[in-house]
Short mmCIF file of C-alpha atoms in Angstrom, two decimals:
data_model
loop_
_atom_site.label_atom_id
_atom_site.label_comp_id
_atom_site.label_asym_id
_atom_site.label_seq_id
_atom_site.Cartn_x
_atom_site.Cartn_y
_atom_site.Cartn_z
CA MET L 6 0.31 0.02 0.16
CA PRO L 7 1.22 3.29 -0.78
CA PHE L 8 1.73 6.23 2.11
CA SER L 9 1.28 9.51 1.74
CA TRP L 10 2.66 12.84 4.16
CA HIS L 11 0.81 15.08 4.80
CA ASP L 12 1.99 19.44 5.24
CA PRO L 13 0.99 20.32 8.31
CA ARG L 14 2.00 24.25 6.94
CA SER L 15 -0.27 23.71 3.82
CA SER L 16 -4.06 21.70 4.10
CA ASP L 17 -3.93 20.27 0.60
CA ALA L 18 0.58 19.27 -0.20
CA THR L 19 0.16 15.63 0.14
CA TRP L 20 2.14 12.94 -2.06
CA GLU L 21 2.51 10.13 -2.38
CA LEU L 22 5.66 7.72 -2.18
CA SER L 23 5.45 4.66 -2.68
CA VAL L 24 3.34 3.76 -7.10
CA SER L 25 3.21 1.41 -8.93
CA GLU L 26 5.92 1.47 -11.97
CA PRO L 27 5.26 -0.97 -14.44
CA ASN L 28 8.43 -4.17 -15.17
CA ASP L 29 11.03 -3.84 -16.26
CA ALA L 30 10.43 0.58 -15.69
CA THR L 31 14.24 2.01 -16.94
CA PHE L 32 15.98 4.85 -14.44
CA ASP L 33 18.82 6.21 -14.84
CA VAL L 34 19.60 5.33 -10.84
CA VAL L 35 18.22 2.49 -8.49
CA ILE L 36 19.23 3.32 -5.01
CA LEU L 37 18.56 -0.58 -3.17
CA GLY L 38 18.23 2.03 -0.05
CA GLY L 39 16.85 4.17 1.82
CA GLY L 40 18.77 4.52 5.11
CA SER L 41 21.29 7.82 4.98
CA GLY L 42 23.41 6.54 1.98
CA GLY L 43 20.80 5.91 0.02
CA TYR L 44 18.78 9.07 0.32
CA ALA L 45 20.83 11.69 0.47
CA ALA L 46 22.24 9.75 -3.55
CA ALA L 47 18.41 9.82 -4.25
CA LEU L 48 18.08 13.88 -3.22
CA ARG L 49 21.34 14.41 -5.01
CA ALA L 50 20.30 12.73 -8.06
CA ALA L 51 16.52 14.76 -9.06
CA GLN L 52 18.40 17.43 -8.76
CA LEU L 53 20.58 17.04 -10.55
CA ASP L 54 17.30 15.43 -13.47
CA LEU L 55 18.00 12.16 -13.38
CA LYS L 56 15.02 9.91 -12.96
CA VAL L 57 15.58 7.87 -10.43
CA ALA L 58 14.29 4.24 -7.51
CA LEU L 59 14.63 4.54 -4.92
CA ILE L 60 13.69 1.87 -3.30
CA GLU L 61 13.05 0.81 0.96
CA LYS L 62 11.32 -2.43 2.59
CA GLY L 63 11.22 -0.13 5.91
CA LYS L 64 11.58 2.71 6.89
CA LEU L 65 12.91 5.43 4.51
CA GLY L 66 15.57 6.94 7.24
CA GLY L 67 16.45 3.95 7.87
CA THR L 68 18.70 2.74 10.64
CA CYS L 69 20.25 6.49 11.83
CA LEU L 70 16.99 7.63 11.51
CA HIS L 71 14.42 5.16 13.24
CA ASN L 72 17.33 3.43 15.57
CA GLY L 73 20.22 5.30 16.01
CA CYS L 74 21.53 8.42 15.28
CA ILE L 75 17.98 10.13 16.02
CA PRO L 76 16.27 7.75 19.37
CA THR L 77 20.31 7.47 20.51
CA LYS L 78 20.56 11.39 20.76
CA ALA L 79 16.93 12.20 22.19
CA LEU L 80 18.05 8.99 25.39
CA LEU L 81 21.39 11.25 25.72
CA HIS L 82 19.36 14.75 25.36
CA ALA L 83 16.79 13.06 28.08
CA ALA L 84 20.26 12.19 30.19
CA GLU L 85 21.60 15.40 30.52
CA ILE L 86 17.83 16.84 31.46
CA ALA L 87 18.51 13.84 34.67
CA ASP L 88 21.51 15.03 35.09
CA SER L 89 21.13 18.95 34.85
CA THR L 90 18.61 18.69 37.60
CA ARG L 91 20.58 16.11 39.81
CA GLU L 92 23.41 18.73 40.34
CA SER L 93 21.61 21.68 40.02
CA GLU L 94 21.60 23.05 43.73
CA GLN L 95 25.69 24.29 42.46
CA PHE L 96 24.37 26.93 39.77
CA GLY L 97 21.68 28.25 42.92
CA VAL L 98 18.70 26.89 41.25
CA LYS L 99 16.88 23.94 43.57
CA ALA L 100 14.47 21.11 42.11
CA GLU L 101 14.30 17.63 42.87
CA LEU L 102 14.81 14.20 40.13
CA VAL L 103 11.49 13.23 41.13
CA GLY L 104 12.77 9.68 38.73
CA ILE L 105 12.35 9.25 35.29
CA ASP L 106 8.91 8.82 33.19
CA MET L 107 10.60 5.81 30.75
CA ALA L 108 6.72 6.13 29.13
CA GLY L 109 8.03 9.86 28.77
CA VAL L 110 11.47 9.84 27.55
CA ASN L 111 9.50 7.52 25.02
CA SER L 112 6.53 9.47 24.08
CA TYR L 113 9.92 12.53 23.60
CA LYS L 114 12.01 10.02 21.41
CA ASP L 115 9.42 8.82 19.05
CA GLY L 116 7.37 12.56 18.68
CA VAL L 117 11.12 13.81 17.19
CA VAL L 118 12.00 11.29 14.96
CA ALA L 119 8.48 10.55 14.11
CA ARG L 120 9.14 14.33 13.00
CA LEU L 121 11.42 14.41 11.26
CA TYR L 122 10.06 11.36 9.72
CA LYS L 123 7.33 12.84 8.37
CA GLY L 124 9.97 16.06 6.45
CA LEU L 125 11.80 13.56 5.04
CA GLN L 126 9.58 11.93 3.71
CA GLY L 127 7.83 15.29 2.57
CA LEU L 128 11.26 15.70 0.30
CA VAL L 129 11.65 12.85 -0.89
CA GLY L 130 6.97 12.29 -2.12
CA SER L 131 7.25 16.47 -3.40
CA SER L 132 10.58 15.22 -6.16
CA LYS L 133 9.35 14.31 -9.58
CA ASN L 134 12.03 13.21 -10.66
CA ILE L 135 11.91 10.35 -7.23
CA THR L 136 10.03 7.20 -7.49
CA PHE L 137 9.96 5.34 -3.76
CA VAL L 138 9.30 1.93 -3.80
CA SER L 139 8.04 -0.08 -0.78
CA GLY L 140 9.43 -3.11 -0.89
CA ALA L 141 12.66 -6.09 -0.55
CA GLY L 142 14.34 -5.02 -2.89
CA ARG L 143 16.94 -7.57 -4.36
CA LEU L 144 19.97 -7.49 -7.35
CA VAL L 145 18.16 -9.85 -10.15
CA GLY L 146 20.68 -8.84 -13.15
CA PRO L 147 24.39 -5.87 -12.75
CA ASN L 148 21.69 -3.63 -14.14
CA VAL L 149 17.56 -4.28 -12.26
CA VAL L 150 16.11 -4.67 -8.80
CA GLU L 151 13.24 -6.73 -8.15
CA ALA L 152 11.05 -5.31 -5.15
CA ASP L 153 7.54 -8.09 -3.79
CA GLY L 154 7.60 -8.86 -8.19
CA LYS L 155 8.58 -5.92 -9.97
CA ARG L 156 11.89 -5.11 -12.00
CA TYR L 157 13.64 -2.27 -11.54
CA THR L 158 16.50 -1.21 -14.47
CA GLY L 159 18.63 1.01 -13.75
CA ARG L 160 21.16 2.51 -16.23
CA ASN L 161 23.28 3.33 -12.58
CA ILE L 162 22.99 1.43 -9.62
CA VAL L 163 23.75 2.05 -6.44
CA LEU L 164 23.80 -0.62 -3.79
CA ALA L 165 22.99 1.17 0.18
CA THR L 166 21.72 -1.43 2.69
CA GLY L 167 22.83 -0.67 5.45
CA SER L 168 23.77 -2.13 9.55
CA TYR L 169 22.35 -4.09 11.72
CA ALA L 170 23.12 -4.65 15.55
CA ARG L 171 25.83 -7.44 15.48
CA SER L 172 26.21 -10.46 18.57
CA LEU L 173 28.18 -13.36 19.41
CA PRO L 174 28.45 -16.99 18.84
CA GLY L 175 27.08 -18.63 21.83
CA LEU L 176 24.58 -14.87 22.62
CA ASP L 177 20.71 -16.03 22.45
CA VAL L 178 19.83 -12.63 21.61
CA ASP L 179 15.67 -12.58 22.72
CA GLY L 180 14.93 -8.81 23.15
CA GLU L 181 13.81 -9.44 27.37
CA ARG L 182 17.56 -9.66 29.27
CA ILE L 183 20.35 -10.18 25.96
CA ILE L 184 19.29 -6.88 23.46
CA THR L 185 21.07 -5.66 21.60
CA SER L 186 21.13 -1.21 21.35
CA ASP L 187 17.25 -2.10 18.76
CA HIS L 188 15.52 -3.39 22.17
CA ALA L 189 17.67 -0.36 24.01
CA LEU L 190 15.68 1.83 23.08
CA THR L 191 12.13 0.68 23.55
CA LEU L 192 13.21 -0.19 26.68
CA ASP L 193 9.64 0.74 28.24
CA ARG L 194 11.08 0.41 32.43
CA VAL L 195 15.06 1.78 33.69
CA PRO L 196 16.98 -1.58 34.39
CA ALA L 197 17.96 -1.93 38.38
CA SER L 198 21.25 -2.56 36.90
CA ALA L 199 23.35 -3.21 33.46
CA ILE L 200 26.23 -4.90 31.32
CA VAL L 201 27.03 -3.40 28.51
CA LEU L 202 29.26 -5.76 26.26
CA GLY L 203 31.30 -3.40 24.26
CA GLY L 204 33.94 -0.42 25.02
CA GLY L 205 33.47 1.18 21.24
CA VAL L 206 30.39 4.41 20.54
CA ILE L 207 26.33 2.87 20.62
CA GLY L 208 28.49 0.99 24.55
CA VAL L 209 29.29 4.03 26.12
CA GLU L 210 26.95 6.23 24.78
CA PHE L 211 24.19 3.66 26.34
CA ALA L 212 26.16 3.36 29.80
CA SER L 213 26.42 6.83 29.78
CA VAL L 214 22.55 7.35 29.22
CA TRP L 215 21.18 4.44 31.78
CA LYS L 216 23.84 5.88 34.60
CA SER L 217 22.20 9.20 34.26
CA PHE L 218 19.49 7.32 34.61
CA GLY L 219 20.33 6.14 37.98
CA VAL L 220 21.41 1.68 36.94
CA ASP L 221 24.27 0.42 37.95
CA VAL L 222 26.50 -0.29 34.98
CA THR L 223 29.10 -1.38 34.08
CA ILE L 224 30.95 -2.08 30.60
CA ILE L 225 33.17 -5.02 29.23
CA GLU L 226 35.85 -4.78 26.74
CA ALA L 227 38.29 -7.12 25.15
CA LEU L 228 40.52 -4.36 23.19
CA PRO L 229 42.87 -2.55 25.70
CA ARG L 230 40.58 0.94 26.17
CA LEU L 231 37.17 2.19 26.06
CA VAL L 232 36.41 3.64 22.09
CA ALA L 233 39.61 2.22 21.07
CA ALA L 234 39.80 4.33 17.47
CA GLU L 235 39.87 7.44 19.64
CA ASP L 236 43.42 9.02 20.29
CA GLU L 237 45.12 6.89 23.54
CA GLU L 238 44.38 10.59 25.23
CA SER L 239 40.78 11.49 24.89
CA SER L 240 40.42 7.45 25.96
CA LYS L 241 42.49 8.05 28.65
CA ALA L 242 39.86 11.13 29.43
CA LEU L 243 37.33 9.32 29.28
CA GLU L 244 38.46 6.52 31.50
CA ARG L 245 39.10 8.98 33.92
CA ALA L 246 34.91 10.78 33.43
CA PHE L 247 33.78 7.29 33.47
CA ARG L 248 35.88 6.70 36.73
CA LYS L 249 34.35 10.44 38.94
CA ARG L 250 31.21 9.30 37.82
CA LYS L 251 30.96 6.26 39.50
CA ILE L 252 30.54 3.69 35.73
CA ASN L 253 31.83 0.52 35.83
CA PHE L 254 34.72 -1.06 32.88
CA LYS L 255 36.71 -3.51 32.36
CA VAL L 256 39.21 -3.47 29.54
CA GLY L 257 41.77 -6.02 28.44
CA LYS L 258 38.88 -8.74 29.77
CA PRO L 259 37.25 -10.78 26.17
CA PHE L 260 33.09 -12.41 26.49
CA GLU L 261 33.19 -15.56 27.72
CA LYS L 262 29.67 -17.18 27.86
CA VAL L 263 25.93 -15.77 29.76
CA GLU L 264 23.59 -16.92 31.68
CA LYS L 265 20.44 -16.12 32.87
CA THR L 266 19.46 -15.97 36.06
CA GLU L 267 16.38 -15.34 37.87
CA GLN L 268 17.23 -12.00 38.54
CA GLY L 269 18.75 -11.61 35.32
CA VAL L 270 21.81 -12.79 33.29
CA LYS L 271 25.35 -13.66 34.83
CA VAL L 272 27.86 -12.90 32.44
CA THR L 273 32.04 -14.48 32.86
CA ILE L 274 34.93 -13.20 30.85
CA ALA L 275 38.75 -14.11 31.15
CA GLY L 276 40.04 -15.50 33.75
CA GLY L 277 37.14 -16.94 35.03
CA GLU L 278 35.74 -13.63 36.57
CA THR L 279 31.49 -13.42 36.79
CA ILE L 280 29.61 -10.55 36.67
CA GLU L 281 25.66 -10.26 37.74
CA ALA L 282 22.86 -7.29 36.52
CA GLU L 283 19.28 -7.47 35.44
CA VAL L 284 20.26 -7.40 31.20
CA LEU L 285 23.13 -7.36 29.19
CA LEU L 286 23.29 -4.99 26.00
CA VAL L 287 25.33 -6.57 23.68
CA ALA L 288 27.28 -3.72 22.09
CA VAL L 289 29.85 -5.36 19.57
CA GLY L 290 29.27 -2.75 16.20
CA ARG L 291 27.12 -2.91 13.59
CA GLY L 292 27.72 -6.02 10.53
CA PRO L 293 26.93 -5.42 6.91
CA VAL L 294 23.88 -6.07 4.78
CA THR L 295 24.69 -8.03 1.68
CA ALA L 296 23.61 -11.42 2.88
CA ASP L 297 21.77 -13.40 0.04
CA LEU L 298 20.41 -10.17 -2.15
CA GLY L 299 22.17 -11.04 -4.89
CA TYR L 300 25.29 -9.14 -4.70
CA GLU L 301 27.50 -11.60 -5.45
CA GLN L 302 26.32 -13.36 -8.24
CA GLN L 303 25.96 -10.26 -9.88
CA GLY L 304 29.99 -10.05 -10.20
CA VAL L 305 30.18 -7.75 -6.83
CA LYS L 306 33.08 -8.43 -4.62
CA ILE L 307 32.03 -9.20 -0.86
CA ASP L 308 35.01 -9.29 2.11
CA ARG L 309 33.45 -10.63 5.35
CA GLY L 310 30.77 -9.51 3.97
CA TYR L 311 31.58 -5.40 3.61
CA VAL L 312 31.26 -4.43 -0.29
CA LEU L 313 34.94 -3.86 -1.86
CA THR L 314 35.06 -0.51 -3.64
CA ASP L 315 37.62 2.09 -5.15
CA GLU L 316 37.62 5.10 -4.30
CA ARG L 317 34.86 5.79 -6.38
CA LEU L 318 32.35 3.92 -4.85
CA ARG L 319 32.71 1.37 -8.31
CA THR L 320 32.45 -1.35 -7.36
CA GLY L 321 34.25 -3.22 -10.58
CA VAL L 322 30.55 -4.66 -11.95
CA PRO L 323 30.18 -1.82 -14.45
CA ASN L 324 27.54 0.95 -13.09
CA VAL L 325 26.72 -0.10 -9.65
CA TYR L 326 28.42 1.99 -6.23
CA ALA L 327 28.21 1.23 -2.85
CA VAL L 328 27.30 3.83 0.19
CA GLY L 329 27.04 4.04 3.25
CA ASP L 330 27.88 0.87 6.38
CA ILE L 331 28.12 -1.68 3.36
CA VAL L 332 31.40 0.24 2.32
CA PRO L 333 34.86 -1.35 4.88
CA GLY L 334 34.90 1.91 6.98
CA LEU L 335 33.48 4.84 9.45
CA GLN L 336 29.79 3.36 9.51
CA LEU L 337 29.32 7.19 10.35
CA ALA L 338 25.14 9.02 9.52
CA HIS L 339 27.64 12.03 7.40
CA ARG L 340 29.79 9.43 5.72
CA GLY L 341 26.78 7.66 4.20
CA PHE L 342 25.07 12.00 2.93
CA GLN L 343 28.29 12.19 2.15
CA GLN L 344 28.78 9.21 0.07
CA GLY L 345 25.43 9.20 -1.48
CA ILE L 346 25.90 12.76 -2.73
CA PHE L 347 29.59 12.05 -4.60
CA VAL L 348 28.25 8.63 -6.31
CA ALA L 349 24.60 11.02 -7.26
CA GLU L 350 27.29 13.83 -8.66
CA GLU L 351 29.71 11.32 -10.22
CA ILE L 352 26.71 9.33 -12.00
CA ALA L 353 25.68 12.82 -13.66
CA GLY L 354 29.85 13.53 -14.76
CA ARG L 355 30.54 15.51 -11.74
CA ASN L 356 33.41 14.52 -11.82
CA PRO L 357 33.31 15.43 -7.46
CA ALA L 358 36.47 15.32 -5.28
CA VAL L 359 37.57 12.36 -3.52
CA ILE L 360 36.51 11.59 -0.14
CA ASP L 361 39.31 11.83 1.94
CA GLU L 362 38.06 9.03 4.64
CA ALA L 363 40.67 10.96 8.09
CA GLY L 364 39.09 13.97 7.20
CA ILE L 365 35.23 12.87 7.86
CA PRO L 366 34.79 14.00 11.22
CA ARG L 367 33.83 11.57 14.42
CA VAL L 368 31.40 12.17 17.75
CA THR L 369 31.24 10.21 20.45
CA TYR L 370 28.10 11.54 22.55
CA CYS L 371 28.50 10.64 25.38
CA ASP L 372 29.07 12.49 29.10
CA PRO L 373 31.62 13.79 28.32
CA GLU L 374 31.60 14.13 25.28
CA LEU L 375 34.64 12.85 22.30
CA ALA L 376 35.37 14.51 19.13
CA SER L 377 38.16 13.59 16.97
CA VAL L 378 38.24 14.78 13.32
CA GLY L 379 41.86 13.51 11.45
CA LEU L 380 44.59 11.46 12.64
CA THR L 381 45.60 10.62 15.97
CA GLU L 382 49.03 11.06 17.32
CA ALA L 383 49.59 7.67 16.95
CA LYS L 384 48.65 7.32 13.19
CA ALA L 385 49.88 10.25 12.26
CA LYS L 386 53.98 9.42 14.04
CA GLU L 387 53.36 6.13 11.97
CA GLN L 388 52.43 8.14 8.57
CA TYR L 389 54.82 11.12 8.62
CA GLY L 390 57.67 9.77 12.07
CA ALA L 391 57.85 10.70 15.49
CA ASP L 392 60.27 13.23 14.70
CA LYS L 393 58.34 14.95 12.66
CA ILE L 394 54.83 14.98 14.70
CA LYS L 395 54.69 18.15 17.69
CA THR L 396 50.70 18.16 19.94
CA TYR L 397 49.16 20.30 21.82
CA ASN L 398 46.79 19.96 23.72
CA TYR L 399 44.53 22.90 25.74
CA ASN L 400 42.90 21.79 29.41
CA LEU L 401 39.22 23.31 29.42
CA GLY L 402 39.97 24.63 32.65
CA GLY L 403 41.38 27.47 30.91
CA ASN L 404 38.24 28.04 28.90
CA GLY L 405 35.07 30.73 30.07
CA LYS L 406 32.77 29.23 28.83
CA SER L 407 33.75 25.34 29.89
CA GLN L 408 33.83 27.72 33.48
CA ILE L 409 30.41 27.82 32.71
CA LEU L 410 29.58 24.69 32.20
CA LYS L 411 31.29 23.37 35.21
CA THR L 412 32.67 20.61 32.37
CA THR L 413 36.97 19.82 32.04
CA GLY L 414 38.42 18.37 29.17
CA PHE L 415 41.46 19.54 26.68
CA ILE L 416 41.45 20.30 22.46
CA LYS L 417 44.79 18.69 21.53
CA LEU L 418 46.08 19.89 18.30
CA VAL L 419 48.63 16.75 16.22
CA ARG L 420 50.69 18.68 13.33
CA VAL L 421 53.63 18.13 11.32
CA GLU L 422 56.77 20.41 12.05
CA ASP L 423 56.52 23.44 10.43
CA GLY L 424 53.48 22.20 8.79
CA PRO L 425 49.62 21.31 8.30
CA VAL L 426 46.97 20.24 11.81
CA VAL L 427 46.59 17.08 10.61
CA GLY L 428 44.33 16.21 13.62
CA VAL L 429 42.09 17.67 16.43
CA HIS L 430 41.04 15.80 19.27
CA MET L 431 38.65 16.95 21.92
CA VAL L 432 36.93 15.64 24.60
CA GLY L 433 34.91 17.82 27.09
CA ALA L 434 30.74 18.42 27.41
CA ARG L 435 29.09 19.59 23.91
CA VAL L 436 32.34 19.51 22.08
CA GLY L 437 31.15 18.15 19.03
CA GLU L 438 29.98 21.31 18.26
CA LEU L 439 33.41 22.37 17.92
CA ILE L 440 33.86 19.99 14.82
CA GLY L 441 32.74 21.76 12.14
CA GLU L 442 35.68 24.20 12.17
CA ALA L 443 38.02 21.14 13.31
CA GLN L 444 37.10 19.52 10.03
CA LEU L 445 37.81 22.72 7.63
CA ILE L 446 41.69 22.82 9.27
CA TYR L 447 42.27 19.27 9.09
CA ASN L 448 40.89 19.14 5.57
CA TRP L 449 42.24 22.94 4.14
CA GLU L 450 45.41 22.20 5.75
CA ALA L 451 45.33 24.82 7.69
CA TYR L 452 48.52 25.88 9.31
CA PRO L 453 48.79 26.72 13.35
CA ALA L 454 49.27 30.33 13.07
CA GLU L 455 46.49 30.76 9.93
CA VAL L 456 44.29 29.28 12.75
CA ALA L 457 45.69 31.84 15.45
CA GLN L 458 44.83 35.01 13.54
CA LEU L 459 40.85 34.20 13.59
CA VAL L 460 38.65 35.44 15.33
CA HIS L 461 36.77 33.40 17.55
CA ALA L 462 34.02 34.78 19.76
CA HIS L 463 34.08 35.35 23.79
CA PRO L 464 33.14 33.60 25.38
CA THR L 465 32.46 29.95 23.91
CA GLN L 466 34.24 26.46 23.54
CA ASN L 467 34.83 27.13 20.31
CA GLU L 468 37.58 29.95 21.31
CA ALA L 469 39.25 26.94 22.69
CA LEU L 470 39.90 25.79 19.32
CA GLY L 471 40.92 29.63 18.59
CA GLU L 472 43.49 29.35 21.69
CA ALA L 473 44.57 25.56 21.00
CA HIS L 474 45.89 26.87 18.04
CA LEU L 475 46.64 30.51 19.61
CA ALA L 476 49.58 29.01 21.67
CA LEU L 477 50.69 25.96 19.01
CA ALA L 478 51.94 29.21 16.41
CA GLY L 479 53.45 29.86 19.55
CA LYS L 480 50.99 33.04 20.90
CA PRO L 481 49.74 32.15 23.65
CA LEU L 482 47.28 34.68 25.26
CA HIS L 483 45.67 32.41 27.97
CA ALA L 484 47.40 29.20 27.53
CA HIS L 485 50.73 27.57 27.75
CA ALA L 486 53.20 27.01 25.12
#
C-alpha cells in the first residue's frame, strides 16, 4: 500500500511515496536502500535531473533515523536533563529529580523521530524525479533490482542496504534480558543494573544514558581501552570521567559466556570473573546487510560481508556503486550522506573530489563528549615519522564558557613539524559542536598561525580551539606554550 505525508503547513500538500510501476521500468539510477546514503543519493540525483527509483523495505531514513543517531541522541539529551536537575543546586537552582518516566522519555524520543520522518517523506515525495518503492529489493541482474515481483532497471545501480546490530557466538539475544541497541531504544523501564558488552561508541553512549537514569552500569571491553579507535589521550580522559561518574568498566577482558538467572543475567569474562545484572546490552558493533541480496551472483566483490569499492565507490561491476555502512570504513550517517551525494554527482558526470576518510568528523555523544577529525597521534607518527610530529593540549579549564558549564577536558592538536594540523581531538561537554571548524582546519590543511589569526567569539567553547592554535603558533594568550 502507498503511504503518504501531509505537510502541516498546508491544507492540501500531500505526496504519495510509493507508486506502482510497470515491469522493466527504466531509470537513470536505481537505489537499493533508503537510509542515509541511499536517500542522500536519491535527493542529489533528482536535483541533477536524473530519474531515480529508491527502494526500501523498511522505513525511509533507515537505521540512523529510526534505530540509531536520532533516537539515541534524544535519550542522551533526556539523560543530560536528568543530570542537570540532579546537580542544579551548584548553579543556585533548587530542583528535585523525582525519577525517570520512561513512557514520557520514549514519547519525547518518538516524537522527534516522527517529525523528522515526516519531513524526509515530504522531501522525497515532493520530487518529481524520485519514484519511491516500498518493498524488499534484490539485485537480479547487473542493472536490475527486483522488489516484490516488479523489476526496476537502472542505467546505474547504487547499493545502500545499511547495517544491523551484531551479536557474538553463544549469545542468545532474546530482546528481554539479552538485548541489542534496537531493543534498548524501546525499553519501557529503567533497569536496576546493566552490563554493556562493548566499549565502543554505541556501548559508551548507552552506558552514559543509563548511568544518568540511575542504573548500575558495567562495561566489558576486550580491547585495552574504551573507544579504542580514538586518540589514546581521549580514551584515557573518558575512562577518568567514567570512573568519576562511577560507571564501572573492565578493559582487556574478552567475553566468555552468559547465563540467564532468576534476576537477569550472569556474564563470565576472561579469567573466570563473573558479573550479574538485570540486562545485558550487546554493543559489539554493526554488521553490513549484504547477505542473500544477489550481490555476489552479479559479480560484486564481498569481503566479510562488506562490499569492496575503489575510491570512487565503484564496485567493479560497470555502473554499480556502493555507499554507507556496507562499504568498509567508518559507519557514520554523515559518511553515508556524503558518499550518496558523491555517487549522484559521479553518475551525473560532475567529477566530484574523492572523499578523504580521515577528514570525516567523529563524535561520541556520551558525557563527556569526544570529537575528532584527522589522524590520531599514533597514526600521524606512523605516517610521517615520530620526530616530525608535534602535539599541543589545551586544557578547557582555561576556557570561560567551559567554566560556566562546569566541564573539564581538553583540545589536542596534532601537527606535522613546520606544517599543517593533521589531527584535532577534543573531550568535554558539547565539544561535538566544535567539530565543524576542526573539520575545516584538517581538510584545508591549515597551519596553526592561519587559524590563530581568526577571531573566535568570547565566551564560547569554540574560543578554546583558537587558543590551542595560538599556543601551537607560539603566541599563547590564556595558555602556556
